[in-house]
Coordinates of C-alpha atoms and ligand atoms in Angstrom, one line a residue:
Chain M
M113 CA 113.5 101.9 81.3
F114 CA 113.6 105.1 83.2
A115 CA 113.0 107.2 80.2
P116 CA 109.4 108.4 79.7
L117 CA 107.3 106.8 77.0
A118 CA 107.6 108.3 73.6
L119 CA 104.8 110.5 72.3
Q120 CA 103.2 107.7 70.3
G121 CA 103.3 105.5 73.4
R122 CA 101.6 108.2 75.4
L123 CA 98.9 108.7 72.8
A124 CA 98.3 104.9 72.6
V125 CA 97.9 104.8 76.4
A126 CA 95.5 107.7 76.3
A127 CA 93.5 106.1 73.6
L128 CA 93.2 102.8 75.5
V129 CA 92.1 104.6 78.7
A130 CA 89.6 106.5 76.7
V131 CA 88.1 103.3 75.2
L132 CA 88.0 101.7 78.6
L133 CA 86.1 104.7 80.1
V134 CA 83.7 105.2 77.2
L135 CA 82.9 101.5 76.6
P136 CA 80.1 101.0 79.2
L137 CA 78.3 104.0 77.8
V138 CA 78.0 102.5 74.3
W139 CA 78.0 98.8 75.0
H140 CA 75.4 97.8 77.6
D141 CA 75.9 94.0 77.6
T142 CA 76.2 93.2 81.3
Y143 CA 78.1 90.0 80.6
V144 CA 80.7 91.9 78.6
L145 CA 81.0 94.5 81.3
H146 CA 81.4 91.7 83.9
L147 CA 84.2 90.2 82.0
I148 CA 86.0 93.5 81.7
I149 CA 85.5 94.2 85.4
L150 CA 87.1 90.8 86.2
S151 CA 89.9 91.5 83.7
M152 CA 90.6 94.9 85.4
V153 CA 90.7 93.3 88.8
F154 CA 93.0 90.5 87.8
G155 CA 95.0 92.8 85.6
A156 CA 95.7 95.1 88.6
F157 CA 96.4 92.0 90.7
A158 CA 98.9 90.8 88.1
V159 CA 100.6 94.2 87.9
A160 CA 100.9 94.3 91.7
W161 CA 102.4 90.8 91.8
N162 CA 104.7 91.5 88.9
F163 CA 105.9 94.5 90.9
T164 CA 107.3 92.3 93.6
T165 CA 108.4 89.4 91.4
G166 CA 109.4 90.9 88.1
Y167 CA 110.9 94.2 89.3
A168 CA 111.9 93.7 92.9
G169 CA 112.8 90.1 92.3
L170 CA 111.0 88.8 95.4
K171 CA 109.6 85.7 93.9
T172 CA 106.5 85.1 96.0
F173 CA 103.8 82.6 95.2
G174 CA 101.4 83.5 98.0
H175 CA 100.0 86.8 96.9
H176 CA 96.5 85.4 96.8
A177 CA 96.7 85.5 100.6
F178 CA 96.4 89.3 100.4
F179 CA 93.5 89.1 98.0
G180 CA 91.7 86.7 100.4
I181 CA 92.6 88.8 103.5
G182 CA 91.3 92.0 101.9
A183 CA 88.1 90.2 100.7
Y184 CA 87.2 88.6 104.0
F185 CA 88.3 91.5 106.1
S186 CA 86.1 94.0 104.2
A187 CA 83.2 91.6 103.9
L188 CA 83.2 90.5 107.6
I189 CA 83.6 94.0 109.0
S190 CA 81.1 95.7 106.8
K191 CA 78.6 92.9 107.3
N192 CA 78.9 92.3 111.1
F193 CA 79.6 95.9 112.2
E194 CA 77.5 97.6 109.6
I195 CA 80.3 99.8 108.5
T196 CA 80.1 101.1 104.9
P197 CA 82.2 99.2 102.4
W198 CA 83.5 102.6 101.2
L199 CA 85.5 102.6 104.5
T200 CA 86.2 98.9 104.9
T201 CA 87.7 98.6 101.4
P202 CA 90.7 101.0 102.0
A203 CA 91.0 99.5 105.5
A204 CA 91.3 96.1 103.9
G205 CA 94.2 97.4 101.8
L206 CA 95.9 98.5 105.0
V207 CA 95.3 95.2 106.8
A208 CA 96.7 93.4 103.8
A209 CA 99.8 95.6 103.8
A210 CA 100.3 94.9 107.5
A211 CA 100.0 91.2 106.7
G212 CA 102.5 91.8 103.9
L213 CA 105.0 93.2 106.3
V214 CA 104.6 90.2 108.6
V215 CA 105.3 87.7 105.8
A216 CA 108.0 89.8 104.3
L217 CA 110.2 89.9 107.4
P218 CA 111.0 86.2 107.4
V219 CA 111.1 86.1 103.6
L220 CA 113.7 88.8 103.4
R221 CA 116.2 86.7 105.4
I222 CA 115.9 83.9 102.8
R223 CA 117.9 84.1 99.6
S224 CA 116.9 80.8 98.1
V225 CA 114.0 81.2 95.6
P226 CA 112.3 77.8 96.3
H227 CA 112.3 78.6 100.0
V228 CA 110.7 82.0 99.5
A229 CA 108.1 80.3 97.2
M230 CA 107.3 77.7 99.9
V231 CA 107.1 80.2 102.8
T232 CA 104.8 82.6 100.9
L233 CA 102.6 79.7 99.6
G234 CA 102.5 78.3 103.1
F235 CA 101.3 81.6 104.5
A236 CA 98.4 81.7 102.0
E237 CA 97.5 78.1 102.9
I238 CA 97.5 79.0 106.6
V239 CA 95.1 81.9 106.0
R240 CA 92.9 79.6 103.9
V241 CA 92.7 76.9 106.5
L242 CA 92.0 79.4 109.3
L243 CA 89.1 80.9 107.3
T244 CA 87.8 77.3 106.7
V245 CA 88.1 76.4 110.4
F246 CA 86.4 79.4 111.9
R247 CA 83.2 78.6 110.1
E248 CA 81.0 80.3 112.8
T249 CA 82.2 83.6 111.5
T250 CA 83.2 82.8 107.9
R251 CA 80.8 79.9 107.1
G252 CA 83.8 78.2 105.6
E253 CA 83.3 76.5 102.2
M254 CA 79.5 76.9 102.7
G255 CA 80.2 80.5 101.5
L256 CA 79.9 83.9 103.2
W257 CA 76.9 85.7 101.8
G258 CA 74.9 88.7 102.8
I259 CA 77.9 90.9 102.1
P260 CA 76.8 94.5 101.7
A261 CA 77.2 96.1 98.3
Y262 CA 78.7 99.6 98.0
D263 CA 76.1 102.3 99.1
G264 CA 74.6 104.3 96.3
F265 CA 74.8 108.0 96.0
T266 CA 73.4 110.8 93.8
I267 CA 75.5 112.7 91.3
P268 CA 73.7 116.1 90.8
G269 CA 72.6 116.3 87.2
L270 CA 73.4 112.7 86.4
G271 CA 71.0 111.0 88.8
E272 CA 71.3 108.1 91.2
V273 CA 74.2 105.7 91.2
V274 CA 73.2 102.3 92.5
F275 CA 75.5 99.3 93.0
N276 CA 73.6 96.1 92.4
A277 CA 74.1 92.9 90.4
A278 CA 71.9 94.1 87.5
E279 CA 73.5 97.5 87.2
K280 CA 77.1 96.9 86.2
V281 CA 78.1 100.3 85.2
P282 CA 78.9 101.8 88.6
Y283 CA 80.9 98.7 89.5
Y284 CA 82.6 99.0 86.1
Y285 CA 83.7 102.6 86.9
L286 CA 84.8 101.7 90.4
A287 CA 86.9 98.8 89.0
A288 CA 88.3 101.1 86.4
F289 CA 89.3 103.6 89.1
L290 CA 91.1 100.8 91.1
F291 CA 92.7 99.4 88.0
L292 CA 94.0 102.6 86.6
G293 CA 95.0 103.8 90.1
S294 CA 97.0 100.6 90.8
V295 CA 98.7 100.7 87.4
Y296 CA 99.5 104.4 87.9
A297 CA 100.9 103.8 91.4
V298 CA 103.1 101.0 90.2
V299 CA 104.3 102.8 87.1
R300 CA 105.2 105.9 89.2
M301 CA 107.1 103.7 91.6
V302 CA 108.9 101.7 88.9
K303 CA 110.0 104.9 87.1
S304 CA 111.3 106.5 90.3
P305 CA 114.4 106.1 92.4
V306 CA 112.5 103.3 94.2
G307 CA 112.2 101.4 90.9
L308 CA 115.9 101.9 90.3
A309 CA 116.8 100.6 93.7
L310 CA 114.5 97.6 93.3
V311 CA 115.9 96.5 89.9
A312 CA 119.4 97.0 91.2
I313 CA 118.6 94.8 94.2
R314 CA 117.1 92.2 91.9
D315 CA 120.1 92.1 89.6
S316 CA 122.7 92.0 92.5
Q317 CA 121.9 92.2 96.1
D318 CA 125.6 92.3 97.1
A319 CA 126.4 95.1 94.7
A320 CA 123.3 97.1 95.6
E321 CA 124.1 96.8 99.3
S322 CA 127.7 97.8 98.7
L323 CA 126.5 101.0 97.2
G324 CA 124.6 102.0 100.3
I325 CA 121.2 100.7 99.3
N326 CA 119.2 99.5 102.3
L327 CA 117.9 96.1 101.1
T328 CA 115.3 95.6 103.8
R329 CA 113.8 99.0 103.5
Y330 CA 113.2 98.8 99.8
K331 CA 112.0 95.2 99.9
L332 CA 109.5 95.9 102.7
L333 CA 108.2 98.9 100.8
A334 CA 107.7 96.9 97.6
F335 CA 106.0 94.1 99.5
A336 CA 103.7 96.3 101.5
T337 CA 102.7 98.4 98.5
S338 CA 101.9 95.3 96.5
A339 CA 100.0 93.7 99.3
F340 CA 98.0 96.9 99.8
L341 CA 96.9 97.0 96.2
V342 CA 96.0 93.3 96.2
G343 CA 94.0 93.7 99.4
L344 CA 92.1 96.6 98.0
L345 CA 91.2 94.5 94.9
G346 CA 90.1 91.6 97.1
A347 CA 87.8 93.9 99.0
F348 CA 86.3 95.2 95.8
Y349 CA 85.8 91.7 94.6
A350 CA 84.0 90.7 97.8
H351 CA 81.5 93.6 97.5
Y352 CA 81.1 92.9 93.8
I353 CA 80.6 89.1 93.7
L354 CA 78.9 89.2 97.2
L355 CA 79.8 85.6 97.9
L356 CA 83.1 84.4 99.3
T357 CA 84.5 81.0 99.9
P358 CA 88.1 80.3 101.1
S359 CA 88.8 78.3 97.9
S360 CA 87.5 81.0 95.6
V361 CA 89.7 83.9 96.9
L362 CA 92.5 81.9 98.6
G363 CA 92.8 78.9 96.4
L364 CA 96.2 78.2 94.7
D365 CA 94.4 78.2 91.3
L366 CA 93.8 82.0 91.8
M367 CA 97.6 82.5 92.2
I368 CA 98.4 80.2 89.3
L369 CA 95.9 82.2 87.2
V370 CA 97.6 85.5 88.0
I371 CA 101.1 84.0 87.5
G372 CA 99.9 82.6 84.2
M373 CA 98.6 86.0 83.1
T374 CA 101.9 87.7 83.9
L375 CA 104.0 85.0 82.1
I376 CA 101.7 85.0 79.1
G377 CA 101.6 88.8 78.9
G378 CA 105.3 89.4 79.7
V379 CA 106.9 89.3 83.1
G380 CA 108.9 92.3 84.3
T381 CA 107.2 94.6 81.8
L382 CA 104.6 97.2 82.7
F383 CA 102.1 96.4 80.0
G384 CA 102.5 92.6 79.9
P385 CA 100.5 91.6 83.0
I386 CA 97.5 93.8 81.9
L387 CA 97.5 92.3 78.4
G388 CA 97.8 88.8 79.9
A389 CA 94.9 89.4 82.3
F390 CA 92.5 90.6 79.6
V391 CA 93.4 87.9 77.1
M392 CA 93.2 85.1 79.8
T393 CA 90.1 86.3 81.6
I394 CA 88.1 86.7 78.4
G395 CA 89.7 83.6 76.9
V396 CA 88.9 81.4 79.9
E397 CA 85.3 82.6 79.9
A398 CA 85.0 82.0 76.1
M399 CA 86.0 78.4 76.8
R400 CA 83.5 77.9 79.6
G401 CA 81.5 75.5 77.3
I402 CA 84.2 72.9 77.5
G403 CA 84.2 72.8 81.3
E404 CA 87.3 71.7 83.2
Y405 CA 89.2 71.2 80.0
R406 CA 89.7 74.9 79.8
M407 CA 92.3 74.7 82.6
L408 CA 94.1 72.2 80.5
I409 CA 94.2 74.5 77.5
Y410 CA 95.2 77.3 79.8
G411 CA 98.1 75.3 81.1
A412 CA 99.2 74.3 77.6
L413 CA 99.1 78.0 76.6
I414 CA 101.3 79.0 79.5
V415 CA 103.8 76.3 78.5
A416 CA 103.7 77.3 74.8
V417 CA 104.3 80.9 75.6
V418 CA 107.1 80.3 78.0
M419 CA 108.8 78.0 75.5
F420 CA 108.3 79.8 72.3
M421 CA 107.7 83.4 73.3
P422 CA 109.6 83.8 76.6
R423 CA 109.1 87.6 76.6
G424 CA 105.3 87.0 76.4
L425 CA 102.6 88.5 74.2
V426 CA 104.0 92.1 74.6
A427 CA 106.8 90.9 72.3
L428 CA 104.1 90.9 69.5
L429 CA 103.6 94.6 70.2
D430 CA 107.2 95.2 69.3
G431 CA 106.0 94.4 65.7
L432 CA 104.1 97.6 65.8
G433 CA 107.4 99.3 66.0
P434 CA 109.7 99.9 68.9
R435 CA 108.5 103.4 69.2
F436 CA 105.6 102.4 71.3
G437 CA 107.9 101.0 73.9
F438 CA 105.3 98.7 75.5
G439 CA 107.4 95.6 75.3
R440 CA 110.4 97.5 76.7
G441 CA 111.1 97.0 80.3
V442 CA 113.1 94.8 82.4
R443 CA 113.0 91.1 81.9
M444 CA 113.6 88.6 84.7
A445 CA 117.3 88.4 85.1
T446 CA 118.9 85.8 87.3
A447 CA 122.1 86.1 89.2
D448 CA 123.6 83.6 86.8
D449 CA 122.9 86.0 83.9
A450 CA 124.8 88.7 85.7
K451 CA 127.8 86.4 86.3
T452 CA 128.3 85.0 82.8
G453 CA 130.5 86.7 80.3
Chain Q
M289 CA 149.0 102.2 117.7
T290 CA 146.1 103.8 115.9
T291 CA 146.7 107.4 114.9
S292 CA 144.5 110.0 113.2
E293 CA 146.6 109.4 110.1
D294 CA 145.0 105.9 110.0
I295 CA 141.8 105.5 108.0
L296 CA 141.4 101.8 108.6
A297 CA 142.5 99.7 111.6
V298 CA 141.9 96.0 111.4
E299 CA 142.5 94.3 114.8
G300 CA 142.8 90.6 115.2
I301 CA 140.2 89.9 112.6
G302 CA 139.3 86.2 111.9
I303 CA 136.5 84.2 110.3
R304 CA 135.9 80.5 109.9
F305 CA 133.7 78.6 107.5
G306 CA 132.9 75.4 109.3
G307 CA 136.3 73.8 109.8
L308 CA 138.2 76.2 107.5
V309 CA 139.8 79.2 109.1
A310 CA 139.8 81.5 106.0
V311 CA 141.2 84.5 107.9
N312 CA 143.1 84.1 111.1
D313 CA 144.0 86.9 113.6
V314 CA 145.0 89.5 111.0
S315 CA 145.9 93.0 112.1
F316 CA 147.0 96.0 110.0
T317 CA 146.4 99.6 109.6
V318 CA 146.0 101.7 106.4
R319 CA 147.0 105.3 106.3
R320 CA 144.9 108.0 104.7
G321 CA 145.8 108.6 101.0
E322 CA 148.0 105.6 100.6
V323 CA 147.7 102.6 98.3
F324 CA 147.9 99.4 100.3
G325 CA 148.6 96.3 98.3
L326 CA 147.3 92.9 99.4
L327 CA 149.2 89.9 98.0
G328 CA 148.8 86.2 98.4
P329 CA 148.3 82.9 96.6
N330 CA 144.8 81.7 95.5
G331 CA 142.7 80.9 98.5
A332 CA 144.8 83.0 100.9
G333 CA 141.8 84.9 102.1
K334 CA 142.1 88.2 100.3
T335 CA 138.6 88.4 99.0
T336 CA 137.3 87.2 102.4
L337 CA 139.2 90.0 104.0
F338 CA 137.5 92.5 101.7
H339 CA 134.1 91.0 102.5
L340 CA 135.0 91.5 106.2
I341 CA 136.0 95.2 105.7
A342 CA 133.0 96.0 103.5
G343 CA 130.6 94.2 105.9
A344 CA 129.4 91.4 103.6
L345 CA 130.7 88.9 106.1
R346 CA 130.7 89.1 109.9
P347 CA 134.0 88.2 111.6
T348 CA 134.2 85.4 114.2
T349 CA 136.9 87.4 116.0
G350 CA 138.4 90.9 116.0
R351 CA 137.3 94.4 115.3
I352 CA 137.4 96.8 112.4
R353 CA 137.7 100.6 112.8
F354 CA 137.1 103.0 110.0
E355 CA 138.2 106.6 110.7
G356 CA 138.3 105.8 114.4
R357 CA 134.8 104.4 114.5
D358 CA 134.0 100.8 115.2
V359 CA 132.1 99.4 112.2
T360 CA 132.4 95.7 113.1
G361 CA 128.6 95.3 113.6
M362 CA 127.5 97.4 110.7
R363 CA 125.8 96.3 107.5
P364 CA 127.5 96.8 104.1
D365 CA 125.0 99.6 103.2
Q366 CA 125.8 101.5 106.4
R367 CA 129.6 101.2 105.8
S368 CA 129.1 102.4 102.3
R369 CA 127.4 105.5 103.6
L370 CA 130.3 106.1 105.9
G371 CA 132.7 106.0 103.0
I372 CA 133.8 102.5 102.3
A373 CA 133.4 101.3 98.7
R374 CA 134.4 98.2 96.8
T375 CA 134.5 96.3 93.6
F376 CA 134.0 92.6 93.1
Q377 CA 136.5 90.0 91.9
I378 CA 133.6 88.4 90.0
T379 CA 131.9 91.5 88.6
Q380 CA 128.4 92.2 89.8
P381 CA 126.8 94.5 87.3
F382 CA 123.1 95.3 87.4
A383 CA 122.7 93.4 84.2
E384 CA 119.3 94.7 83.0
L385 CA 120.2 98.3 83.7
T386 CA 122.2 100.6 81.4
V387 CA 125.7 101.7 82.2
E388 CA 124.4 105.1 83.2
E389 CA 121.6 103.6 85.4
N390 CA 124.2 101.3 87.1
V391 CA 126.1 104.4 88.2
M392 CA 122.9 106.3 89.1
A393 CA 122.1 103.5 91.5
A394 CA 125.3 104.4 93.3
A395 CA 124.1 108.0 93.6
L396 CA 120.7 106.9 95.1
V397 CA 121.7 107.6 98.7
R398 CA 122.8 111.1 98.2
H399 CA 120.3 112.4 95.7
R400 CA 116.5 112.7 95.5
S401 CA 115.4 112.6 91.9
L402 CA 116.4 110.5 88.9
A403 CA 117.5 113.7 87.1
E404 CA 119.9 114.6 89.9
M405 CA 121.3 111.0 90.0
R406 CA 121.8 111.1 86.2
H407 CA 123.6 114.4 86.6
A408 CA 125.8 113.0 89.4
A409 CA 126.5 109.8 87.5
G410 CA 127.7 111.5 84.3
P411 CA 131.3 112.4 85.3
Y412 CA 132.0 108.9 86.7
V413 CA 130.8 107.3 83.5
D414 CA 133.1 109.6 81.6
M415 CA 136.0 109.1 84.0
V416 CA 136.1 105.4 83.5
G417 CA 135.9 105.8 79.7
L418 CA 132.4 104.3 79.2
A419 CA 130.7 107.4 77.8
H420 CA 130.2 105.7 74.5
K421 CA 128.4 102.8 76.3
R422 CA 126.3 105.0 78.5
H423 CA 122.9 103.7 77.2
E424 CA 124.0 100.1 76.7
L425 CA 122.7 97.4 79.0
A426 CA 125.4 96.3 81.5
K427 CA 125.1 92.7 80.5
S428 CA 126.4 93.6 77.0
L429 CA 129.8 94.8 78.4
S430 CA 133.0 92.9 78.1
T431 CA 134.8 91.8 81.3
G432 CA 137.2 94.8 81.2
Q433 CA 134.3 97.2 80.7
R434 CA 132.4 95.6 83.6
K435 CA 135.5 96.3 85.8
R436 CA 135.4 99.9 84.6
L437 CA 131.7 100.0 85.4
E438 CA 132.3 98.8 88.9
L439 CA 135.0 101.5 89.4
A440 CA 132.5 104.1 88.3
R441 CA 129.8 102.8 90.6
A442 CA 132.2 102.6 93.6
M443 CA 133.5 106.1 93.0
A444 CA 130.0 107.5 92.6
T445 CA 129.3 106.7 96.2
G446 CA 131.9 109.3 97.2
P447 CA 134.2 106.9 99.1
R448 CA 137.2 107.7 101.2
L449 CA 138.4 104.1 101.2
L450 CA 138.1 102.0 98.1
L451 CA 138.7 98.2 98.0
L452 CA 139.7 96.9 94.5
D453 CA 139.6 93.1 94.1
E454 CA 141.7 92.1 91.1
V455 CA 140.9 94.9 88.7
T456 CA 142.9 93.2 86.0
G457 CA 141.7 89.7 86.8
G458 CA 140.1 87.8 83.9
V459 CA 140.7 90.7 81.6
D460 CA 142.3 90.3 78.2
Q461 CA 145.9 91.5 78.0
A462 CA 145.1 94.4 75.7
S463 CA 142.8 96.0 78.2
I464 CA 145.1 95.7 81.2
P465 CA 147.2 98.9 80.7
G466 CA 144.1 101.1 80.4
L467 CA 142.7 99.7 83.6
I468 CA 146.0 100.3 85.5
D469 CA 146.1 103.9 84.2
L470 CA 142.6 104.3 85.5
V471 CA 143.6 103.0 89.0
D472 CA 146.5 105.4 88.9
R473 CA 144.1 108.3 88.2
L474 CA 141.8 107.2 91.1
R475 CA 144.7 107.4 93.4
E476 CA 145.1 111.1 92.4
T477 CA 141.6 111.9 93.6
G478 CA 142.9 111.3 97.1
V479 CA 140.9 108.2 97.9
T480 CA 142.7 105.6 99.9
L481 CA 143.0 102.3 98.0
I482 CA 143.4 98.7 99.1
L483 CA 144.4 96.6 96.1
V484 CA 144.3 92.9 95.6
E485 CA 146.3 92.1 92.5
H486 CA 148.0 89.0 91.3
N487 CA 150.3 90.8 88.8
M488 CA 153.4 91.5 90.8
R489 CA 154.8 94.3 88.6
V490 CA 151.5 96.1 88.7
I491 CA 151.0 95.9 92.5
M492 CA 154.6 96.8 93.2
R493 CA 154.3 99.9 91.0
L494 CA 151.0 101.1 92.4
S495 CA 151.4 100.4 96.1
N496 CA 153.1 102.4 98.9
R497 CA 152.9 99.5 101.3
M498 CA 152.0 95.9 101.0
M499 CA 150.9 93.0 103.1
F500 CA 151.4 89.3 102.2
L501 CA 148.7 86.9 103.2
N502 CA 148.9 83.1 103.1
R503 CA 146.3 80.5 104.3
G504 CA 144.5 83.3 106.1
E505 CA 147.5 84.5 108.0
K506 CA 149.6 87.6 107.6
L507 CA 153.1 86.6 106.9
A508 CA 154.7 90.0 106.0
E509 CA 154.1 93.7 105.8
G510 CA 156.3 96.5 104.4
T511 CA 157.4 98.4 101.4
P512 CA 157.0 96.8 98.0
E513 CA 160.7 96.2 97.9
A514 CA 160.8 94.6 101.3
I515 CA 157.8 92.3 100.4
S516 CA 159.2 91.2 97.0
S517 CA 162.5 90.1 98.7
H518 CA 160.9 88.6 101.8
P519 CA 161.8 84.9 102.0
D520 CA 158.2 83.7 102.7
V521 CA 156.9 85.7 99.7
V522 CA 159.7 84.4 97.5
N523 CA 159.0 80.8 98.6
L524 CA 155.3 80.8 98.6
Y525 CA 154.4 83.2 95.9
L526 CA 157.2 84.3 93.6
G527 CA 158.2 80.6 93.0
Q528 CA 154.7 80.1 91.5
P529 CA 154.0 80.4 87.8
H530 CA 151.5 83.3 88.0
A531 CA 154.1 85.8 89.5
Ligands
ATP610 N1 131.4 81.5 101.8 C1 132.4 80.6 101.9 N2 132.2 79.4 102.5 C2 133.2 78.5 102.7 N3 134.4 78.7 102.3 C3 134.8 79.9 101.7 C4 133.8 80.9 101.5 N4 134.4 81.9 100.9 C5 135.7 81.6 100.8 N5 135.9 80.4 101.3 C6 137.2 79.7 101.4 O1 138.1 80.6 102.1 C7 139.4 80.6 101.5 C8 139.8 82.0 101.2 O2 139.0 82.4 100.0 P1 139.2 83.8 99.3 O3 138.2 83.8 98.2 O4 139.2 84.8 100.3 O5 140.7 83.7 98.7 P2 141.5 84.7 97.8 O6 142.7 85.0 98.5 O7 140.6 85.8 97.4 O8 141.8 83.8 96.5 P3 141.8 84.2 95.0 O9 143.2 84.7 94.7 O10 141.7 82.9 94.3 O11 140.8 85.1 94.7 C9 139.3 79.6 100.4 O12 139.8 78.4 100.8 C10 137.9 79.5 100.0 O13 137.6 78.3 99.5
MG611 MG1 139.8 86.6 95.7

């Protein structure tokens, strides 16, 4: 997994990026652009979550807390203090990273997976309840609105760039920047000594520690990086959708959606969560006509993939020939796997 | 009693798990460059003693000095960086990493780039005879190969003290001589070894000095000859079928 992608793989990635960047210039359908913007936001979210869970082996189920913290922080600060979202968005990433460190400290002391799941989930619930309770500031479930959009600017020669609901293209490119930037950051980390240390820790903490690897330092780094990216995405989401409720950005269904995307696409692979996010975001939208039943279909799909295609949809890409290497990567391994044989 | 010849000094070490005293007031010293054999029946506390020396467990009583320095309160990764390495009785490979990547992980602390780590790992992969498995995932290895992998990883940290917990344990008969030769060659690198080994012939041949542990207590210490003829050892250990 630490070998670079083969040439065909690089070309395929370049082609996909090119399609992503050219698409809004040729396809002006705002609804389609909206779906791709959401796919990119959730795709990056899934990649960031997969980084802690699939690679670092920190099985957290409360990452939506960082999305909500980023969203509300950026929305409230920009709205109430009239600070441009261009500044509050990166600040929201930092605040989420700080929150990530606060949660990670107790989590790192726990070795039991169910307990880690409960602590992280509990943290997200606390944040959600707090945002609901302080309704003078957040308006609770009534919804926080009046969130400023990103300020427009002029690109010499191209004209004015305006961020508003009707004009999706600037949002599209900002989302693409965040998406590609997040994926690039995670890929660089995974394919670096940090990635080697994290996978080693995931496969055997005791062995990794016996080789001089400082468990706490690497786990905190993974957690904070992931929380930073998710907080950034949450802030973008706030200034894009312009309406926040605690249940929309901090509900458990958001986390389940992201977990589902990762499982369906392929956990512990680089490309899987992205594939899962696009398939699911667009798929769930396509099923909008059938109302609440779509979550049922969604759930059934997760179960089906987990049972019949445990490696996820990326396994299908192997059919294109192993030379692409998209499906390659590290699957979830458990301590038991390591002990057998 | 500690001299500069001593690389490790264990002083009155003890640990209890609830009501069970797994290691009780054990003291011994290991001299630089020697092979120190640790013998004892199942459940005697040998692995627990390794956990205490490597830092995976904190003792309830006593102190551990490595090269004159008190390491009792240090974490395993800190002790590793000081020069204490170990293998595990139940092997702990990084299952989803290749053999080479497993050994690269041991070079993480001392090198900056993956290329440097790969370069540093190479000789250790070769030394343990896994060159042909370099790019195989560790989970595909046999038990004997996993033991070799752990030796390569441990050596790649550049240790001055190496704790080997049953290198031949659970390994098929045909693979045992090769592993013993390998331990012999490790000894020639000058690293100090502490061996846990159930095979009496093997441990007698490899060790300079030995210690016999029973129910967490040290019952005897001395040359391999003295230990093998010690009445307690004969009663408690050599009378048993696995000797
Ligand atoms: N984490 C633990 N919690 C409770 N009891 C433990 C723990 N680890 C070891 N023990 C107990 O401590 C005693 C010593 O175990 P240890 O594994 O050190 O023995 P050993 O000499 O290595 O035996 P073997 O030859 O079977 O490997 C045993 O009775 C064991 O059941
Ligand atoms: Mg043991």
